[in-house]
Structure formats: C-alpha cells, structure tokens
C-alpha cells in the first residue's frame, strides 16, 4: 500500500501523476472528483475528514519560497546554521564548513557552465548543500577545470568575474566528502549529473533522487522537471523567469524528499504482520481479505517511508477498505 491511493474509491496508482489523472483528468471518475473537490488537498492529494479539516491542513501543506541564497556570494564556502538569506557585502568570512551537522540527509545541487567548441561539456561552476532544516552547509562558486566557452547565463546567471579567487574543484570535492561522510542520505534532482560534474562517487543505496523516484515520475516513467514538482507538490514556483539558484533548488528537492518520506500509509511493516489474521474463518470476506493482503505486501519500489524514524502500520486505514 505504498503506492498513492484514491481516498474515495481506494484505487491504487503507479505514481501521483496517475492518481491526479484518476481524480482530476479528462476521464476522471466523477464520484472521486466530486469528493476530492470537497475535501481533497491538491498538493499532497490527501482526502481530509471534512472541509474544515482541509482548511487547516492547507495552511500546513503549502510551502513558501525560501528565496535565493544571495546574489552577492563570496568565493569561499559559506557554512552557517542560518536560514537561506542574502550574504551582506563586507561580511566576515565564515568557516570552511561546520563539524556540527545534525541532519541525516543533505540535499545537493550544482550549476554547470559549458566547455568545448560547442559548449556541450558540463563543467562544475557552483555547488550548494543544505540540510534537512534548510541550513546552508555549502554555497560556493568553483574554479572551472576547463576553459569556459558558454556561461549559459540565462540559466546559471554566472559571469566570468564570479570565478575570481574561487576554490578549485578538488578542494570543493574534499569539502563535500567531509560533510557527507559515508552515512548521510544524499538528496537531489537528477543526482547523476551533479555527482558526475563533481567527479564524485557515492553509494547508490544512500541516494534519494526526486527525478527517478517512482511516485514523482510521469505515468510513462519519464522524469518531471524540478520546477514542475515544486509547483505541484509544494505550492510555489522556482526558476520563474530568472536564473537557477542552486540553494533554492536544493531546498526544493529536500522538501519533496521529506514530503514523500512522511507519507502515512498502511503496510509499512509487512514483515511483522501475521497473514493468518486474514483467514476467512476470522470473518473476512474475500474482497476485504484480498485488500488487506495487498495493504501489507512489500512495495514494488524502495519507498522512502523506510527512512522515517516513525515507521508504523496504520491499522485505521483498513477500516475504510471497501
């Protein structure tokens, strides 16, 4: 029962996009659409108990844009325990990085400029790391390892002068490794490109990629843009007519990860459930019995709910099974 489920008819869907099509699409089921319009959250797709509960829920479900990390960036690592905000000119240089990261997951985003004759070679130009609490762990420009032939200014907003006195890729890679260690979960959107431009390997089992996570992809299995996922699931816009800000993107990826990780559904502890409880001799009808078997079955993908410290089976969900 780790897949998205319609709160009206209890249909299970491959991903959230297929659930949206079931409820809001051209061929939506009318009964489900009507019920969703009355008490459904358009962000997390949850059905609330009442319209009043929905009003309260929306205040908690809607995110605000954290804003850019600052247009004036020092060419050194900025590792503070503060929320994302602009770095004032003339401020004191902050430490290289902090040894006090209490987060179990860190989000990474890199901006790349182009190299080679046609500018098609991706060169790491800027790196940002944020923790679960949206503290900026690292925010720096990076000295290009090759001559830049395309700054991709419309996307990156990066100018040649931004690299003045910027640290080397080797130095930044060492800092990233030091922050991550070998046990932190690494969150991001299309992480393979970020890790490739850093020339960094990281254990696949510790990667949490919002571009490839089953519940966040299109019904075809193709990845959505981070901009789309942020607007649809978090309720605000990023990259809106401006250049990309890696800290803003990293925060968006972290928020998406935390939203997926915190999903409540039955069957999280399938291995601890005694299937003998489903015996028809105990009064279960064939329909109810099969529904309960499904709800306790193992997921067909690596559900991020297993990352949560609060992993429990929601028995109350079975009371609403048809």
mmCIF file of C-alpha atoms in Angstrom:
data_model
loop_
_atom_site.group_PDB
_atom_site.id
_atom_site.type_symbol
_atom_site.label_atom_id
_atom_site.label_comp_id
_atom_site.label_asym_id
_atom_site.label_seq_id
_atom_site.Cartn_x
_atom_site.Cartn_y
_atom_site.Cartn_z
ATOM 1 C CA UNK A 1 0.000 0.000 0.000
ATOM 2 C CA UNK A 2 2.982 2.269 -0.604
ATOM 3 C CA UNK A 3 1.604 3.488 -3.931
ATOM 4 C CA UNK A 4 -0.671 6.574 -3.996
ATOM 5 C CA UNK A 5 -4.290 5.676 -3.289
ATOM 6 C CA UNK A 6 -7.534 7.469 -4.050
ATOM 7 C CA UNK A 7 -9.173 8.446 -0.784
ATOM 8 C CA UNK A 8 -12.636 7.988 -2.273
ATOM 9 C CA UNK A 9 -12.602 4.664 -4.147
ATOM 10 C CA UNK A 10 -9.273 3.371 -2.728
ATOM 11 C CA UNK A 11 -7.793 2.669 -6.158
ATOM 12 C CA UNK A 12 -4.003 2.244 -6.100
ATOM 13 C CA UNK A 13 -1.937 4.147 -8.680
ATOM 14 C CA UNK A 14 1.587 3.750 -10.032
ATOM 15 C CA UNK A 15 2.542 7.354 -9.275
ATOM 16 C CA UNK A 16 0.999 10.631 -8.188
ATOM 17 C CA UNK A 17 0.506 11.754 -11.784
ATOM 18 C CA UNK A 18 -1.703 8.741 -12.476
ATOM 19 C CA UNK A 19 -3.623 9.498 -9.270
ATOM 20 C CA UNK A 20 -4.160 13.084 -10.442
ATOM 21 C CA UNK A 21 -5.425 11.817 -13.782
ATOM 22 C CA UNK A 22 -7.803 9.460 -11.979
ATOM 23 C CA UNK A 23 -9.221 12.318 -9.886
ATOM 24 C CA UNK A 24 -8.701 15.452 -11.986
ATOM 25 C CA UNK A 25 -8.032 14.280 -15.550
ATOM 26 C CA UNK A 26 -10.251 14.349 -18.637
ATOM 27 C CA UNK A 27 -11.505 10.846 -17.875
ATOM 28 C CA UNK A 28 -11.665 11.290 -14.115
ATOM 29 C CA UNK A 29 -14.085 9.203 -12.127
ATOM 30 C CA UNK A 30 -16.943 11.611 -11.382
ATOM 31 C CA UNK A 31 -17.625 10.371 -7.858
ATOM 32 C CA UNK A 32 -13.960 10.654 -6.879
ATOM 33 C CA UNK A 33 -13.607 14.088 -8.490
ATOM 34 C CA UNK A 34 -16.648 15.393 -6.637
ATOM 35 C CA UNK A 35 -15.418 14.070 -3.299
ATOM 36 C CA UNK A 36 -11.927 15.467 -3.920
ATOM 37 C CA UNK A 37 -13.267 18.926 -4.756
ATOM 38 C CA UNK A 38 -14.985 18.957 -1.373
ATOM 39 C CA UNK A 39 -12.255 17.667 0.928
ATOM 40 C CA UNK A 40 -9.114 16.917 -1.094
ATOM 41 C CA UNK A 41 -5.713 18.669 -0.897
ATOM 42 C CA UNK A 42 -4.439 19.491 -4.383
ATOM 43 C CA UNK A 43 -0.803 19.362 -3.200
ATOM 44 C CA UNK A 44 -0.411 16.074 -1.328
ATOM 45 C CA UNK A 45 -3.610 14.549 -2.796
ATOM 46 C CA UNK A 46 -4.877 13.590 0.659
ATOM 47 C CA UNK A 47 -8.588 13.327 1.411
ATOM 48 C CA UNK A 48 -9.376 15.036 4.711
ATOM 49 C CA UNK A 49 -12.217 14.176 7.059
ATOM 50 C CA UNK A 50 -14.087 17.426 6.475
ATOM 51 C CA UNK A 51 -13.904 20.783 4.721
ATOM 52 C CA UNK A 52 -12.824 22.434 7.987
ATOM 53 C CA UNK A 53 -10.017 19.902 8.371
ATOM 54 C CA UNK A 54 -8.974 20.636 4.788
ATOM 55 C CA UNK A 55 -8.717 24.370 5.516
ATOM 56 C CA UNK A 56 -6.417 23.715 8.477
ATOM 57 C CA UNK A 57 -4.405 21.153 6.531
ATOM 58 C CA UNK A 58 -3.730 23.500 3.619
ATOM 59 C CA UNK A 59 -2.065 26.013 5.939
ATOM 60 C CA UNK A 60 0.456 23.326 6.865
ATOM 61 C CA UNK A 61 0.800 21.735 3.438
ATOM 62 C CA UNK A 62 1.547 24.926 1.487
ATOM 63 C CA UNK A 63 5.227 25.942 1.390
ATOM 64 C CA UNK A 64 6.625 29.413 0.842
ATOM 65 C CA UNK A 65 9.527 30.111 -1.474
ATOM 66 C CA UNK A 66 12.662 30.310 0.723
ATOM 67 C CA UNK A 67 14.143 32.944 -1.573
ATOM 68 C CA UNK A 68 17.586 32.922 -3.158
ATOM 69 C CA UNK A 69 20.717 32.325 -1.130
ATOM 70 C CA UNK A 70 22.009 35.713 -2.149
ATOM 71 C CA UNK A 71 23.235 37.421 -5.280
ATOM 72 C CA UNK A 72 26.496 38.519 -3.643
ATOM 73 C CA UNK A 73 28.455 35.354 -2.894
ATOM 74 C CA UNK A 74 31.953 35.212 -1.500
ATOM 75 C CA UNK A 75 34.248 32.849 -3.438
ATOM 76 C CA UNK A 76 34.562 30.630 -0.349
ATOM 77 C CA UNK A 77 32.331 28.102 1.345
ATOM 78 C CA UNK A 78 29.557 29.623 3.401
ATOM 79 C CA UNK A 79 28.593 27.170 6.101
ATOM 80 C CA UNK A 80 26.246 28.711 8.634
ATOM 81 C CA UNK A 81 23.365 27.491 10.749
ATOM 82 C CA UNK A 82 21.103 30.237 9.408
ATOM 83 C CA UNK A 83 18.142 30.026 7.084
ATOM 84 C CA UNK A 84 18.813 30.902 3.468
ATOM 85 C CA UNK A 85 19.236 34.628 3.050
ATOM 86 C CA UNK A 86 21.395 37.106 1.197
ATOM 87 C CA UNK A 87 25.016 37.452 2.218
ATOM 88 C CA UNK A 88 25.740 41.118 3.011
ATOM 89 C CA UNK A 89 28.667 42.768 1.343
ATOM 90 C CA UNK A 90 31.684 43.139 3.546
ATOM 91 C CA UNK A 91 30.578 40.430 5.996
ATOM 92 C CA UNK A 92 33.186 38.408 7.809
ATOM 93 C CA UNK A 93 34.335 35.216 6.145
ATOM 94 C CA UNK A 94 32.614 32.161 7.584
ATOM 95 C CA UNK A 95 34.364 28.855 8.394
ATOM 96 C CA UNK A 96 35.082 26.397 5.603
ATOM 97 C CA UNK A 97 32.397 24.089 6.941
ATOM 98 C CA UNK A 98 30.867 23.042 10.239
ATOM 99 C CA UNK A 99 31.528 19.807 12.097
ATOM 100 C CA UNK A 100 28.094 20.026 13.774
ATOM 101 C CA UNK A 101 25.738 18.827 11.053
ATOM 102 C CA UNK A 102 22.928 17.020 12.891
ATOM 103 C CA UNK A 103 20.977 16.157 9.748
ATOM 104 C CA UNK A 104 20.512 12.598 8.493
ATOM 105 C CA UNK A 105 20.038 13.807 4.912
ATOM 106 C CA UNK A 106 21.696 16.529 2.845
ATOM 107 C CA UNK A 107 20.500 17.968 -0.464
ATOM 108 C CA UNK A 108 22.948 18.788 -3.259
ATOM 109 C CA UNK A 109 22.578 20.963 -6.329
ATOM 110 C CA UNK A 110 25.226 22.078 -8.804
ATOM 111 C CA UNK A 111 25.162 24.629 -11.597
ATOM 112 C CA UNK A 112 27.241 23.905 -14.663
ATOM 113 C CA UNK A 113 28.710 26.026 -17.421
ATOM 114 C CA UNK A 114 29.754 24.765 -20.852
ATOM 115 C CA UNK A 115 33.151 23.843 -22.226
ATOM 116 C CA UNK A 116 34.445 22.560 -25.537
ATOM 117 C CA UNK A 117 33.967 24.042 -29.002
ATOM 118 C CA UNK A 118 30.180 23.881 -28.845
ATOM 119 C CA UNK A 119 29.837 24.428 -25.089
ATOM 120 C CA UNK A 120 28.323 20.978 -24.580
ATOM 121 C CA UNK A 121 30.790 19.766 -21.941
ATOM 122 C CA UNK A 122 29.369 20.251 -18.443
ATOM 123 C CA UNK A 123 31.777 21.992 -16.086
ATOM 124 C CA UNK A 124 31.022 22.381 -12.386
ATOM 125 C CA UNK A 125 30.666 26.090 -11.628
ATOM 126 C CA UNK A 126 28.681 26.365 -8.413
ATOM 127 C CA UNK A 127 27.804 23.977 -5.573
ATOM 128 C CA UNK A 128 25.245 24.146 -2.787
ATOM 129 C CA UNK A 129 24.479 21.759 0.073
ATOM 130 C CA UNK A 130 21.591 22.217 2.515
ATOM 131 C CA UNK A 131 20.494 20.047 5.419
ATOM 132 C CA UNK A 132 17.041 18.838 6.433
ATOM 133 C CA UNK A 133 16.410 22.078 8.322
ATOM 134 C CA UNK A 134 17.276 24.177 5.250
ATOM 135 C CA UNK A 135 20.517 25.385 6.742
ATOM 136 C CA UNK A 136 23.103 26.211 4.085
ATOM 137 C CA UNK A 137 26.067 23.890 4.574
ATOM 138 C CA UNK A 138 27.978 24.889 1.472
ATOM 139 C CA UNK A 139 27.442 27.624 -1.106
ATOM 140 C CA UNK A 140 30.300 28.439 -3.416
ATOM 141 C CA UNK A 141 31.460 29.102 -6.931
ATOM 142 C CA UNK A 142 34.033 26.626 -8.244
ATOM 143 C CA UNK A 143 37.062 27.332 -10.403
ATOM 144 C CA UNK A 144 36.341 25.727 -13.825
ATOM 145 C CA UNK A 145 38.624 22.833 -14.699
ATOM 146 C CA UNK A 146 38.397 23.689 -18.426
ATOM 147 C CA UNK A 147 38.128 26.932 -20.399
ATOM 148 C CA UNK A 148 34.506 28.092 -20.392
ATOM 149 C CA UNK A 149 33.006 28.600 -23.841
ATOM 150 C CA UNK A 150 29.391 29.021 -22.756
ATOM 151 C CA UNK A 151 28.435 30.522 -19.405
ATOM 152 C CA UNK A 152 24.783 29.606 -20.035
ATOM 153 C CA UNK A 153 23.965 32.919 -18.407
ATOM 154 C CA UNK A 154 20.207 32.743 -18.980
ATOM 155 C CA UNK A 155 20.110 29.565 -16.887
ATOM 156 C CA UNK A 156 23.024 29.941 -14.470
ATOM 157 C CA UNK A 157 23.308 33.705 -14.072
ATOM 158 C CA UNK A 158 27.068 33.139 -13.840
ATOM 159 C CA UNK A 159 29.589 35.711 -15.115
ATOM 160 C CA UNK A 160 33.363 35.383 -15.635
ATOM 161 C CA UNK A 161 34.077 37.602 -12.627
ATOM 162 C CA UNK A 162 32.226 35.179 -10.344
ATOM 163 C CA UNK A 163 35.210 32.857 -10.564
ATOM 164 C CA UNK A 164 37.700 35.384 -9.229
ATOM 165 C CA UNK A 165 39.555 33.627 -6.384
ATOM 166 C CA UNK A 166 37.053 30.743 -6.455
ATOM 167 C CA UNK A 167 38.303 27.496 -4.863
ATOM 168 C CA UNK A 168 39.317 24.540 -7.010
ATOM 169 C CA UNK A 169 37.068 21.599 -7.789
ATOM 170 C CA UNK A 170 39.464 19.331 -5.910
ATOM 171 C CA UNK A 171 39.067 21.418 -2.782
ATOM 172 C CA UNK A 172 35.279 21.562 -3.040
ATOM 173 C CA UNK A 173 35.060 17.833 -3.672
ATOM 174 C CA UNK A 174 37.035 17.237 -0.479
ATOM 175 C CA UNK A 175 34.676 19.514 1.462
ATOM 176 C CA UNK A 176 31.599 17.743 0.073
ATOM 177 C CA UNK A 177 33.087 14.372 1.037
ATOM 178 C CA UNK A 178 33.874 15.669 4.520
ATOM 179 C CA UNK A 179 30.300 16.877 5.037
ATOM 180 C CA UNK A 180 28.672 13.730 3.656
ATOM 181 C CA UNK A 181 30.953 11.217 5.291
ATOM 182 C CA UNK A 182 29.769 7.746 4.357
ATOM 183 C CA UNK A 183 26.354 7.560 6.004
ATOM 184 C CA UNK A 184 24.292 10.657 5.185
ATOM 185 C CA UNK A 185 21.465 10.297 2.686
ATOM 186 C CA UNK A 186 22.121 12.436 -0.384
ATOM 187 C CA UNK A 187 19.033 14.143 -1.808
ATOM 188 C CA UNK A 188 18.775 15.927 -5.141
ATOM 189 C CA UNK A 189 17.140 16.120 -8.553
ATOM 190 C CA UNK A 190 18.936 14.144 -11.262
ATOM 191 C CA UNK A 191 21.890 13.489 -8.976
ATOM 192 C CA UNK A 192 23.874 11.593 -11.593
ATOM 193 C CA UNK A 193 24.719 14.855 -13.350
ATOM 194 C CA UNK A 194 25.682 16.633 -10.126
ATOM 195 C CA UNK A 195 27.895 13.761 -8.989
ATOM 196 C CA UNK A 196 29.440 13.471 -12.451
ATOM 197 C CA UNK A 197 30.413 17.139 -12.588
ATOM 198 C CA UNK A 198 31.966 16.805 -9.120
ATOM 199 C CA UNK A 199 33.688 13.583 -10.219
ATOM 200 C CA UNK A 200 32.316 12.050 -7.041
ATOM 201 C CA UNK A 201 31.091 8.532 -6.315
ATOM 202 C CA UNK A 202 28.501 7.897 -3.608
ATOM 203 C CA UNK A 203 26.793 4.662 -2.520
ATOM 204 C CA UNK A 204 23.630 4.150 -4.637
ATOM 205 C CA UNK A 205 21.678 2.925 -1.608
ATOM 206 C CA UNK A 206 22.163 6.350 0.013
ATOM 207 C CA UNK A 207 20.865 8.364 -2.954
ATOM 208 C CA UNK A 208 17.374 9.878 -2.845
ATOM 209 C CA UNK A 209 16.681 11.288 -6.316
ATOM 210 C CA UNK A 210 13.423 13.164 -6.923
ATOM 211 C CA UNK A 211 13.938 12.766 -10.688
ATOM 212 C CA UNK A 212 13.751 8.967 -10.595
ATOM 213 C CA UNK A 213 11.574 8.218 -7.552
ATOM 214 C CA UNK A 214 8.614 6.178 -8.802
ATOM 215 C CA UNK A 215 5.918 8.263 -7.120
ATOM 216 C CA UNK A 216 7.217 11.513 -8.653
ATOM 217 C CA UNK A 217 7.728 10.483 -12.280
ATOM 218 C CA UNK A 218 5.280 10.724 -15.171
ATOM 219 C CA UNK A 219 2.951 7.827 -15.923
ATOM 220 C CA UNK A 220 5.388 6.909 -18.710
ATOM 221 C CA UNK A 221 8.209 6.656 -16.177
ATOM 222 C CA UNK A 222 9.962 9.770 -17.532
ATOM 223 C CA UNK A 223 11.231 12.351 -15.046
ATOM 224 C CA UNK A 224 9.459 15.607 -14.306
ATOM 225 C CA UNK A 225 11.320 18.908 -14.083
ATOM 226 C CA UNK A 226 12.106 20.090 -10.558
ATOM 227 C CA UNK A 227 10.234 23.283 -11.336
ATOM 228 C CA UNK A 228 7.053 21.309 -12.059
ATOM 229 C CA UNK A 229 7.354 19.105 -8.971
ATOM 230 C CA UNK A 230 7.901 22.124 -6.737
ATOM 231 C CA UNK A 231 4.821 23.932 -8.002
ATOM 232 C CA UNK A 232 2.555 20.869 -7.975
ATOM 233 C CA UNK A 233 3.620 19.290 -4.673
ATOM 234 C CA UNK A 234 4.909 22.243 -2.637
ATOM 235 C CA UNK A 235 2.726 25.046 -3.958
ATOM 236 C CA UNK A 236 5.257 27.664 -5.045
ATOM 237 C CA UNK A 237 7.363 28.488 -8.099
ATOM 238 C CA UNK A 238 11.104 28.331 -8.622
ATOM 239 C CA UNK A 239 13.228 29.262 -11.646
ATOM 240 C CA UNK A 240 10.407 31.630 -12.560
ATOM 241 C CA UNK A 241 11.855 33.765 -15.339
ATOM 242 C CA UNK A 242 15.193 34.037 -13.545
ATOM 243 C CA UNK A 243 18.435 32.091 -13.464
ATOM 244 C CA UNK A 244 18.618 28.934 -11.377
ATOM 245 C CA UNK A 245 19.741 29.292 -7.780
ATOM 246 C CA UNK A 246 21.326 26.017 -6.564
ATOM 247 C CA UNK A 247 20.365 26.629 -2.931
ATOM 248 C CA UNK A 248 16.747 27.276 -3.896
ATOM 249 C CA UNK A 249 16.768 24.086 -5.981
ATOM 250 C CA UNK A 250 18.416 22.074 -3.195
ATOM 251 C CA UNK A 251 15.779 23.237 -0.709
ATOM 252 C CA UNK A 252 13.010 22.255 -3.139
ATOM 253 C CA UNK A 253 14.491 18.768 -3.566
ATOM 254 C CA UNK A 254 14.812 18.372 0.207
ATOM 255 C CA UNK A 255 11.216 19.455 0.767
ATOM 256 C CA UNK A 256 9.988 16.980 -1.846
ATOM 257 C CA UNK A 257 12.006 14.212 -0.228
ATOM 258 C CA UNK A 258 10.639 14.998 3.233
ATOM 259 C CA UNK A 259 7.089 15.138 1.902
ATOM 260 C CA UNK A 260 7.446 11.695 0.331
ATOM 261 C CA UNK A 261 9.245 10.306 3.384
ATOM 262 C CA UNK A 262 6.489 11.419 5.750
ATOM 263 C CA UNK A 263 3.622 9.840 3.790
ATOM 264 C CA UNK A 264 1.321 7.793 6.013
ATOM 265 C CA UNK A 265 0.137 4.502 4.639
ATOM 266 C CA UNK A 266 -0.671 1.045 5.869
ATOM 267 C CA UNK A 267 1.610 -1.913 5.383
ATOM 268 C CA UNK A 268 4.921 -0.282 6.283
ATOM 269 C CA UNK A 269 5.868 -3.218 8.477
ATOM 270 C CA UNK A 270 4.755 -6.006 6.181
ATOM 271 C CA UNK A 271 7.293 -8.433 7.580
ATOM 272 C CA UNK A 272 5.809 -8.229 11.081
ATOM 273 C CA UNK A 273 2.220 -8.953 10.069
ATOM 274 C CA UNK A 274 0.778 -12.437 10.626
ATOM 275 C CA UNK A 275 -1.028 -13.409 7.419
ATOM 276 C CA UNK A 276 -3.098 -15.889 9.396
ATOM 277 C CA UNK A 277 -5.102 -12.870 10.530
ATOM 278 C CA UNK A 278 -6.548 -12.751 7.018
ATOM 279 C CA UNK A 279 -8.210 -16.147 7.242
ATOM 280 C CA UNK A 280 -11.787 -16.126 6.039
ATOM 281 C CA UNK A 281 -12.597 -18.171 9.108
ATOM 282 C CA UNK A 282 -11.951 -14.987 11.102
ATOM 283 C CA UNK A 283 -14.850 -13.312 9.345
ATOM 284 C CA UNK A 284 -13.049 -11.606 6.456
ATOM 285 C CA UNK A 285 -14.886 -11.530 3.154
ATOM 286 C CA UNK A 286 -12.802 -12.473 0.077
ATOM 287 C CA UNK A 287 -12.817 -8.829 -1.058
ATOM 288 C CA UNK A 288 -11.740 -7.445 2.318
ATOM 289 C CA UNK A 289 -9.201 -10.218 2.790
ATOM 290 C CA UNK A 290 -7.514 -9.545 -0.565
ATOM 291 C CA UNK A 291 -7.459 -5.825 0.181
ATOM 292 C CA UNK A 292 -5.734 -6.400 3.491
ATOM 293 C CA UNK A 293 -3.203 -8.776 1.919
ATOM 294 C CA UNK A 294 -2.375 -6.081 -0.637
ATOM 295 C CA UNK A 295 -2.021 -3.411 2.029
ATOM 296 C CA UNK A 296 0.587 -5.470 3.887
ATOM 297 C CA UNK A 297 2.508 -6.595 0.829
ATOM 298 C CA UNK A 298 6.009 -5.369 0.149
ATOM 299 C CA UNK A 299 6.313 -2.333 -2.152
ATOM 300 C CA UNK A 300 7.491 -2.801 -5.724
ATOM 301 C CA UNK A 301 9.947 0.071 -5.247
ATOM 302 C CA UNK A 302 12.145 1.432 -2.453
ATOM 303 C CA UNK A 303 9.644 3.574 -0.577
ATOM 304 C CA UNK A 304 11.220 6.499 1.247
ATOM 305 C CA UNK A 305 8.923 5.932 4.213
ATOM 306 C CA UNK A 306 11.565 3.456 5.408
ATOM 307 C CA UNK A 307 13.870 6.445 6.054
ATOM 308 C CA UNK A 308 11.452 7.837 8.619
ATOM 309 C CA UNK A 309 12.059 7.227 12.308
ATOM 310 C CA UNK A 310 8.298 6.959 12.782
ATOM 311 C CA UNK A 311 7.693 3.750 10.852
ATOM 312 C CA UNK A 312 4.429 2.162 11.875
ATOM 313 C CA UNK A 313 1.435 0.372 10.419
ATOM 314 C CA UNK A 314 -1.698 2.463 10.181
ATOM 315 C CA UNK A 315 -4.338 -0.074 11.183
ATOM 316 C CA UNK A 316 -7.070 2.554 10.952
ATOM 317 C CA UNK A 317 -6.662 2.603 7.177
ATOM 318 C CA UNK A 318 -8.247 -0.838 6.984
ATOM 319 C CA UNK A 319 -11.472 0.437 8.490
ATOM 320 C CA UNK A 320 -12.131 2.343 5.255
ATOM 321 C CA UNK A 321 -11.471 -0.509 2.855
ATOM 322 C CA UNK A 322 -14.450 -1.330 0.644
#
